[in-house]
PDB file of C-alpha atoms in Angstrom:
ATOM      1  CA  MET A   1       0.000   0.000   0.000  1.00 95.00           C
ATOM      2  CA  LEU A   2       1.206   3.469  -0.872  1.00 96.00           C
ATOM      3  CA  PHE A   3       0.486   5.969   1.904  1.00 97.00           C
ATOM      4  CA  LYS A   4       1.393   9.654   1.941  1.00 97.00           C
ATOM      5  CA  GLN A   5       0.702  12.419   4.458  1.00 97.00           C
ATOM      6  CA  LEU A   6       0.836  15.898   2.923  1.00 96.00           C
ATOM      7  CA  LYS A   7       0.762  19.432   4.320  1.00 93.00           C
ATOM      8  CA  TYR A   8       1.042  22.205   1.782  1.00 87.00           C
ATOM      9  CA  ARG A   9      -1.136  25.114   2.860  1.00 78.00           C
ATOM     10  CA  GLY A  10      -1.695  25.997   6.513  1.00 89.00           C
ATOM     11  CA  ASP A  11      -1.822  23.240   9.123  1.00 95.00           C
ATOM     12  CA  ASN A  12      -4.281  20.886   7.402  1.00 97.00           C
ATOM     13  CA  PHE A  13      -3.110  17.399   6.485  1.00 97.00           C
ATOM     14  CA  SER A  14      -4.207  15.621   3.308  1.00 98.00           C
ATOM     15  CA  TYR A  15      -3.626  11.944   2.597  1.00 98.00           C
ATOM     16  CA  ILE A  16      -3.169   9.695  -0.418  1.00 98.00           C
ATOM     17  CA  ILE A  17      -3.830   5.963  -0.059  1.00 98.00           C
ATOM     18  CA  ALA A  18      -3.186   3.742  -3.057  1.00 98.00           C
ATOM     19  CA  ASP A  19      -3.112   0.076  -3.924  1.00 97.00           C
ATOM     20  CA  GLU A  20       0.289  -0.464  -5.513  1.00 94.00           C
ATOM     21  CA  SER A  21      -0.757  -3.384  -7.716  1.00 94.00           C
ATOM     22  CA  THR A  22      -3.752  -1.691  -9.383  1.00 97.00           C
ATOM     23  CA  ARG A  23      -2.560   1.950  -8.866  1.00 97.00           C
ATOM     24  CA  LYS A  24      -6.082   2.811  -7.717  1.00 98.00           C
ATOM     25  CA  ALA A  25      -6.065   5.602  -5.133  1.00 98.00           C
ATOM     26  CA  VAL A  26      -8.093   7.686  -2.717  1.00 98.00           C
ATOM     27  CA  VAL A  27      -7.458  11.181  -1.396  1.00 98.00           C
ATOM     28  CA  VAL A  28      -8.617  11.952   2.142  1.00 98.00           C
ATOM     29  CA  ASP A  29      -9.386  15.618   2.893  1.00 98.00           C
ATOM     30  CA  PRO A  30      -8.043  17.659  -0.056  1.00 97.00           C
ATOM     31  CA  SER A  31      -7.902  20.665   2.328  1.00 96.00           C
ATOM     32  CA  GLY A  32      -6.875  23.121  -0.382  1.00 94.00           C
ATOM     33  CA  ASN A  33      -3.845  20.997  -1.269  1.00 94.00           C
ATOM     34  CA  GLN A  34      -5.283  19.949  -4.637  1.00 95.00           C
ATOM     35  CA  ASP A  35      -2.383  21.325  -6.706  1.00 95.00           C
ATOM     36  CA  VAL A  36       0.298  19.262  -4.991  1.00 95.00           C
ATOM     37  CA  LEU A  37      -2.078  16.272  -4.786  1.00 97.00           C
ATOM     38  CA  THR A  38      -2.733  16.457  -8.526  1.00 97.00           C
ATOM     39  CA  GLU A  39       0.986  16.606  -9.260  1.00 97.00           C
ATOM     40  CA  LEU A  40       1.731  13.624  -7.027  1.00 96.00           C
ATOM     41  CA  ILE A  41      -1.117  11.524  -8.441  1.00 98.00           C
ATOM     42  CA  LYS A  42       0.082  12.171 -11.982  1.00 97.00           C
ATOM     43  CA  ASP A  43       3.759  11.589 -11.119  1.00 97.00           C
ATOM     44  CA  GLN A  44       2.937   8.271  -9.462  1.00 96.00           C
ATOM     45  CA  LYS A  45       0.622   7.299 -12.354  1.00 97.00           C
ATOM     46  CA  LEU A  46      -2.270   6.650  -9.967  1.00 98.00           C
ATOM     47  CA  LYS A  47      -5.966   6.359 -10.822  1.00 98.00           C
ATOM     48  CA  LEU A  48      -7.922   8.461  -8.349  1.00 98.00           C
ATOM     49  CA  ASP A  49     -11.194   6.637  -7.632  1.00 98.00           C
ATOM     50  CA  TYR A  50     -12.386   8.528  -4.541  1.00 98.00           C
ATOM     51  CA  VAL A  51     -12.055  11.736  -2.565  1.00 98.00           C
ATOM     52  CA  VAL A  52     -13.135  11.117   1.033  1.00 98.00           C
ATOM     53  CA  ASP A  53     -14.065  13.924   3.440  1.00 98.00           C
ATOM     54  CA  THR A  54     -13.670  13.190   7.138  1.00 98.00           C
ATOM     55  CA  HIS A  55     -16.301  15.892   7.734  1.00 98.00           C
ATOM     56  CA  GLY A  56     -17.941  18.774   5.938  1.00 97.00           C
ATOM     57  CA  HIS A  57     -15.934  21.787   7.128  1.00 97.00           C
ATOM     58  CA  GLY A  58     -14.614  23.873   4.260  1.00 95.00           C
ATOM     59  CA  ASP A  59     -10.972  23.692   5.281  1.00 95.00           C
ATOM     60  CA  HIS A  60     -11.146  19.926   4.632  1.00 97.00           C
ATOM     61  CA  THR A  61     -13.417  19.813   1.586  1.00 98.00           C
ATOM     62  CA  ALA A  62     -11.622  22.580  -0.359  1.00 96.00           C
ATOM     63  CA  GLY A  63     -10.381  20.995  -3.558  1.00 97.00           C
ATOM     64  CA  ASN A  64     -13.061  18.301  -3.827  1.00 98.00           C
ATOM     65  CA  GLU A  65     -14.480  19.562  -7.085  1.00 97.00           C
ATOM     66  CA  ASP A  66     -11.064  20.233  -8.621  1.00 97.00           C
ATOM     67  CA  LEU A  67      -9.942  16.639  -8.059  1.00 98.00           C
ATOM     68  CA  LYS A  68     -13.276  15.320  -9.281  1.00 98.00           C
ATOM     69  CA  SER A  69     -12.996  17.413 -12.438  1.00 97.00           C
ATOM     70  CA  VAL A  70      -9.395  16.410 -13.222  1.00 97.00           C
ATOM     71  CA  PHE A  71      -9.594  12.706 -12.397  1.00 98.00           C
ATOM     72  CA  GLY A  72     -13.292  11.813 -12.514  1.00 98.00           C
ATOM     73  CA  ALA A  73     -13.123  10.760  -8.847  1.00 98.00           C
ATOM     74  CA  LYS A  74     -16.235  10.220  -6.754  1.00 98.00           C
ATOM     75  CA  ILE A  75     -16.672  12.296  -3.595  1.00 98.00           C
ATOM     76  CA  VAL A  76     -17.370  10.222  -0.482  1.00 98.00           C
ATOM     77  CA  ALA A  77     -18.842  11.492   2.801  1.00 98.00           C
ATOM     78  CA  HIS A  78     -21.019  10.299   5.656  1.00 98.00           C
ATOM     79  CA  ARG A  79     -24.651   9.824   4.663  1.00 98.00           C
ATOM     80  CA  ILE A  80     -25.829  12.798   6.786  1.00 98.00           C
ATOM     81  CA  SER A  81     -23.126  15.141   5.510  1.00 98.00           C
ATOM     82  CA  LYS A  82     -24.283  18.265   3.708  1.00 96.00           C
ATOM     83  CA  THR A  83     -21.203  18.012   1.489  1.00 95.00           C
ATOM     84  CA  ARG A  84     -21.916  17.525  -2.213  1.00 96.00           C
ATOM     85  CA  LYS A  85     -21.154  13.832  -2.569  1.00 98.00           C
ATOM     86  CA  ASP A  86     -21.453  10.917  -4.979  1.00 98.00           C
ATOM     87  CA  VAL A  87     -21.117   8.096  -2.438  1.00 98.00           C
ATOM     88  CA  SER A  88     -22.695   8.005   1.045  1.00 98.00           C
ATOM     89  CA  VAL A  89     -21.110   5.888   3.773  1.00 98.00           C
ATOM     90  CA  ASP A  90     -22.023   4.917   7.322  1.00 98.00           C
ATOM     91  CA  ASP A  91     -20.409   3.298  10.343  1.00 98.00           C
ATOM     92  CA  GLY A  92     -18.853  -0.059   9.502  1.00 98.00           C
ATOM     93  CA  ASP A  93     -18.943   0.368   5.733  1.00 98.00           C
ATOM     94  CA  ILE A  94     -15.938  -0.771   3.704  1.00 98.00           C
ATOM     95  CA  LEU A  95     -14.544   1.291   0.846  1.00 98.00           C
ATOM     96  CA  ASN A  96     -12.463  -0.828  -1.512  1.00 97.00           C
ATOM     97  CA  VAL A  97      -9.641   0.806  -3.460  1.00 96.00           C
ATOM     98  CA  GLY A  98      -8.137  -1.933  -5.591  1.00 94.00           C
ATOM     99  CA  LYS A  99      -7.071  -4.601  -3.090  1.00 94.00           C
ATOM    100  CA  THR A 100      -6.965  -2.089  -0.224  1.00 96.00           C
ATOM    101  CA  SER A 101      -9.951  -2.012   2.158  1.00 97.00           C
ATOM    102  CA  ILE A 102     -10.800   1.099   4.157  1.00 98.00           C
ATOM    103  CA  LYS A 103     -13.228   0.763   7.077  1.00 98.00           C
ATOM    104  CA  ILE A 104     -15.476   3.700   7.945  1.00 98.00           C
ATOM    105  CA  ILE A 105     -15.874   4.589  11.640  1.00 98.00           C
ATOM    106  CA  HIS A 106     -18.581   7.163  12.373  1.00 98.00           C
ATOM    107  CA  THR A 107     -17.184   9.475  15.067  1.00 98.00           C
ATOM    108  CA  PRO A 108     -19.569  12.390  15.672  1.00 98.00           C
ATOM    109  CA  GLY A 109     -18.645  15.090  18.145  1.00 98.00           C
ATOM    110  CA  HIS A 110     -16.728  17.762  16.248  1.00 98.00           C
ATOM    111  CA  THR A 111     -19.512  17.516  13.663  1.00 98.00           C
ATOM    112  CA  PRO A 112     -22.408  15.059  13.294  1.00 98.00           C
ATOM    113  CA  ASP A 113     -20.961  13.730  10.023  1.00 98.00           C
ATOM    114  CA  SER A 114     -17.390  13.132  11.232  1.00 98.00           C
ATOM    115  CA  ILE A 115     -15.794   9.853  10.193  1.00 98.00           C
ATOM    116  CA  CYS A 116     -12.439   8.179  10.760  1.00 98.00           C
ATOM    117  CA  LEU A 117     -10.836   5.768   8.299  1.00 98.00           C
ATOM    118  CA  LEU A 118      -9.152   2.533   9.391  1.00 98.00           C
ATOM    119  CA  VAL A 119      -6.708   1.078   6.877  1.00 98.00           C
ATOM    120  CA  ASP A 120      -3.696  -1.221   7.159  1.00 97.00           C
ATOM    121  CA  GLY A 121      -2.804  -0.489  10.794  1.00 98.00           C
ATOM    122  CA  LYS A 122      -3.538   3.225  10.494  1.00 98.00           C
ATOM    123  CA  VAL A 123      -6.501   5.372  11.486  1.00 98.00           C
ATOM    124  CA  LEU A 124      -7.096   8.737   9.831  1.00 99.00           C
ATOM    125  CA  THR A 125      -8.902  10.725  12.497  1.00 98.00           C
ATOM    126  CA  GLY A 126      -9.849  14.018  10.822  1.00 98.00           C
ATOM    127  CA  ASP A 127     -10.835  16.526  13.498  1.00 98.00           C
ATOM    128  CA  THR A 128     -11.935  13.884  16.004  1.00 98.00           C
ATOM    129  CA  LEU A 129      -8.537  13.068  17.536  1.00 98.00           C
ATOM    130  CA  PHE A 130      -5.334  15.086  17.211  1.00 98.00           C
ATOM    131  CA  VAL A 131      -1.879  14.376  18.584  1.00 98.00           C
ATOM    132  CA  GLY A 132      -2.287  15.597  22.156  1.00 98.00           C
ATOM    133  CA  GLU A 133      -5.791  17.006  21.693  1.00 98.00           C
ATOM    134  CA  CYS A 134      -9.255  16.387  20.258  1.00 98.00           C
ATOM    135  CA  GLY A 135     -11.512  18.407  17.995  1.00 98.00           C
ATOM    136  CA  ARG A 136     -13.602  21.293  19.232  1.00 97.00           C
ATOM    137  CA  THR A 137     -17.195  20.631  20.190  1.00 98.00           C
ATOM    138  CA  ASP A 138     -18.319  24.243  20.697  1.00 95.00           C
ATOM    139  CA  LEU A 139     -18.921  24.946  17.014  1.00 93.00           C
ATOM    140  CA  PRO A 140     -22.434  24.684  15.485  1.00 91.00           C
ATOM    141  CA  GLU A 141     -23.698  21.069  15.671  1.00 95.00           C
ATOM    142  CA  GLY A 142     -20.764  20.003  17.848  1.00 97.00           C
ATOM    143  CA  SER A 143     -21.498  17.675  20.782  1.00 98.00           C
ATOM    144  CA  SER A 144     -19.280  16.860  23.750  1.00 98.00           C
ATOM    145  CA  GLU A 145     -21.486  13.874  24.553  1.00 98.00           C
ATOM    146  CA  ASP A 146     -20.976  12.451  21.078  1.00 98.00           C
ATOM    147  CA  MET A 147     -17.253  13.204  21.216  1.00 98.00           C
ATOM    148  CA  TYR A 148     -16.945  11.241  24.457  1.00 98.00           C
ATOM    149  CA  HIS A 149     -18.455   8.129  22.886  1.00 98.00           C
ATOM    150  CA  SER A 150     -16.396   8.532  19.714  1.00 98.00           C
ATOM    151  CA  LEU A 151     -13.132   8.860  21.640  1.00 98.00           C
ATOM    152  CA  PHE A 152     -13.664   6.277  24.354  1.00 98.00           C
ATOM    153  CA  ASP A 153     -16.114   3.756  22.877  1.00 97.00           C
ATOM    154  CA  LYS A 154     -14.743   3.710  19.316  1.00 98.00           C
ATOM    155  CA  LEU A 155     -11.195   5.021  18.861  1.00 98.00           C
ATOM    156  CA  GLY A 156     -10.168   4.124  22.401  1.00 97.00           C
ATOM    157  CA  LYS A 157     -11.038   0.467  21.774  1.00 97.00           C
ATOM    158  CA  LEU A 158      -8.719   0.152  18.786  1.00 98.00           C
ATOM    159  CA  ASP A 159      -5.442  -1.717  19.244  1.00 98.00           C
ATOM    160  CA  ASP A 160      -2.778   0.427  20.923  1.00 98.00           C
ATOM    161  CA  LYS A 161      -0.406  -0.176  17.988  1.00 98.00           C
ATOM    162  CA  ILE A 162      -2.741   1.468  15.458  1.00 98.00           C
ATOM    163  CA  GLU A 163      -1.071   4.592  14.060  1.00 98.00           C
ATOM    164  CA  VAL A 164      -2.993   7.868  14.367  1.00 98.00           C
ATOM    165  CA  TYR A 165      -2.955  10.324  11.454  1.00 98.00           C
ATOM    166  CA  PRO A 166      -4.926  13.509  12.282  1.00 98.00           C
ATOM    167  CA  GLY A 167      -6.524  16.195  10.152  1.00 98.00           C
ATOM    168  CA  HIS A 168      -4.326  19.013  11.469  1.00 97.00           C
ATOM    169  CA  ASP A 169      -0.699  19.444  12.474  1.00 97.00           C
ATOM    170  CA  TYR A 170      -1.517  20.643  15.986  1.00 96.00           C
ATOM    171  CA  GLY A 171       0.694  18.321  18.034  1.00 95.00           C
ATOM    172  CA  SER A 172       4.351  17.788  18.843  1.00 95.00           C
ATOM    173  CA  LYS A 173       4.665  15.358  15.916  1.00 97.00           C
ATOM    174  CA  PRO A 174       2.692  14.704  12.713  1.00 98.00           C
ATOM    175  CA  HIS A 175       1.372  11.286  13.755  1.00 98.00           C
ATOM    176  CA  SER A 176       1.137   9.074  16.826  1.00 98.00           C
ATOM    177  CA  THR A 177      -0.409   5.783  17.970  1.00 98.00           C
ATOM    178  CA  ILE A 178      -3.576   4.961  19.878  1.00 98.00           C
ATOM    179  CA  GLY A 179      -1.417   3.695  22.755  1.00 98.00           C
ATOM    180  CA  ASP A 180       0.684   6.866  22.898  1.00 98.00           C
ATOM    181  CA  GLU A 181      -2.424   9.027  22.886  1.00 98.00           C
ATOM    182  CA  LYS A 182      -3.966   7.012  25.716  1.00 97.00           C
ATOM    183  CA  ARG A 183      -0.806   7.544  27.738  1.00 97.00           C
ATOM    184  CA  THR A 184      -0.080  11.194  26.966  1.00 97.00           C
ATOM    185  CA  ASN A 185      -3.194  12.954  25.639  1.00 98.00           C
ATOM    186  CA  TYR A 186      -4.871  14.783  28.522  1.00 97.00           C
ATOM    187  CA  VAL A 187      -8.211  14.642  26.679  1.00 98.00           C
ATOM    188  CA  LEU A 188      -8.161  10.842  26.991  1.00 97.00           C
ATOM    189  CA  GLU A 189      -7.689  10.756  30.756  1.00 97.00           C
ATOM    190  CA  LYS A 190     -10.290   8.550  32.406  1.00 95.00           C
ATOM    191  CA  ARG A 191     -13.473  10.559  33.018  1.00 97.00           C
ATOM    192  CA  THR A 192     -17.169   9.893  33.290  1.00 97.00           C
ATOM    193  CA  LEU A 193     -19.393  11.309  30.565  1.00 98.00           C
ATOM    194  CA  GLU A 194     -20.476  14.106  32.896  1.00 97.00           C
ATOM    195  CA  GLU A 195     -16.872  14.930  33.801  1.00 97.00           C
ATOM    196  CA  PHE A 196     -15.869  14.966  30.142  1.00 97.00           C
ATOM    197  CA  VAL A 197     -18.711  17.313  29.167  1.00 97.00           C
ATOM    198  CA  GLU A 198     -17.686  19.659  32.002  1.00 97.00           C
ATOM    199  CA  PHE A 199     -14.026  19.403  30.932  1.00 96.00           C
ATOM    200  CA  MET A 200     -14.886  20.295  27.331  1.00 97.00           C
ATOM    201  CA  SER A 201     -16.933  23.312  28.441  1.00 94.00           C
ATOM    202  CA  GLN A 202     -13.946  24.940  30.132  1.00 89.00           C
ATOM    203  CA  PRO A 203     -12.262  27.786  28.204  1.00 80.00           C
TER     204      PRO A 203
END
């Protein structure tokens, strides 16, 4: 599997996942990085099948239509997302890119439509989990209650060795592991739901 983490404009990460045998590929969160993504896809002679948005915020979806126009890719988002999409996905769905399988994990909290992508020992966490932090829940449609369940009941139950690749470069390093985040991320300290909601409400 070909896997590339990119940061070109600002602090947003974009990702390319490709099956090396078929050269079929997916971009996760174009995030305004479409120029460098287009160049890389062409240089590597990849066939872009999908553009997946981890959620509908504009800093992540910027570039969707450009990549769709250039490569004929289909835009993928959670079924309740307001993003203009060609393919709707839900929790537990599998997106196949050549021989590479990507599992969808619905992780609402930052937004209702937030998803994470589990592929080949890696989880792409969008704005749900960062290195050393988690996504905000005080924006419109955010929910601290949902974030609690997404962090502790879904991501927190993944194997500690799973590598974490976030949507923004906010931490001390560009990627981490579930185990490292459990040990060092203050957001993931053991709390009840009520304690977590109170914690997230603090300025």
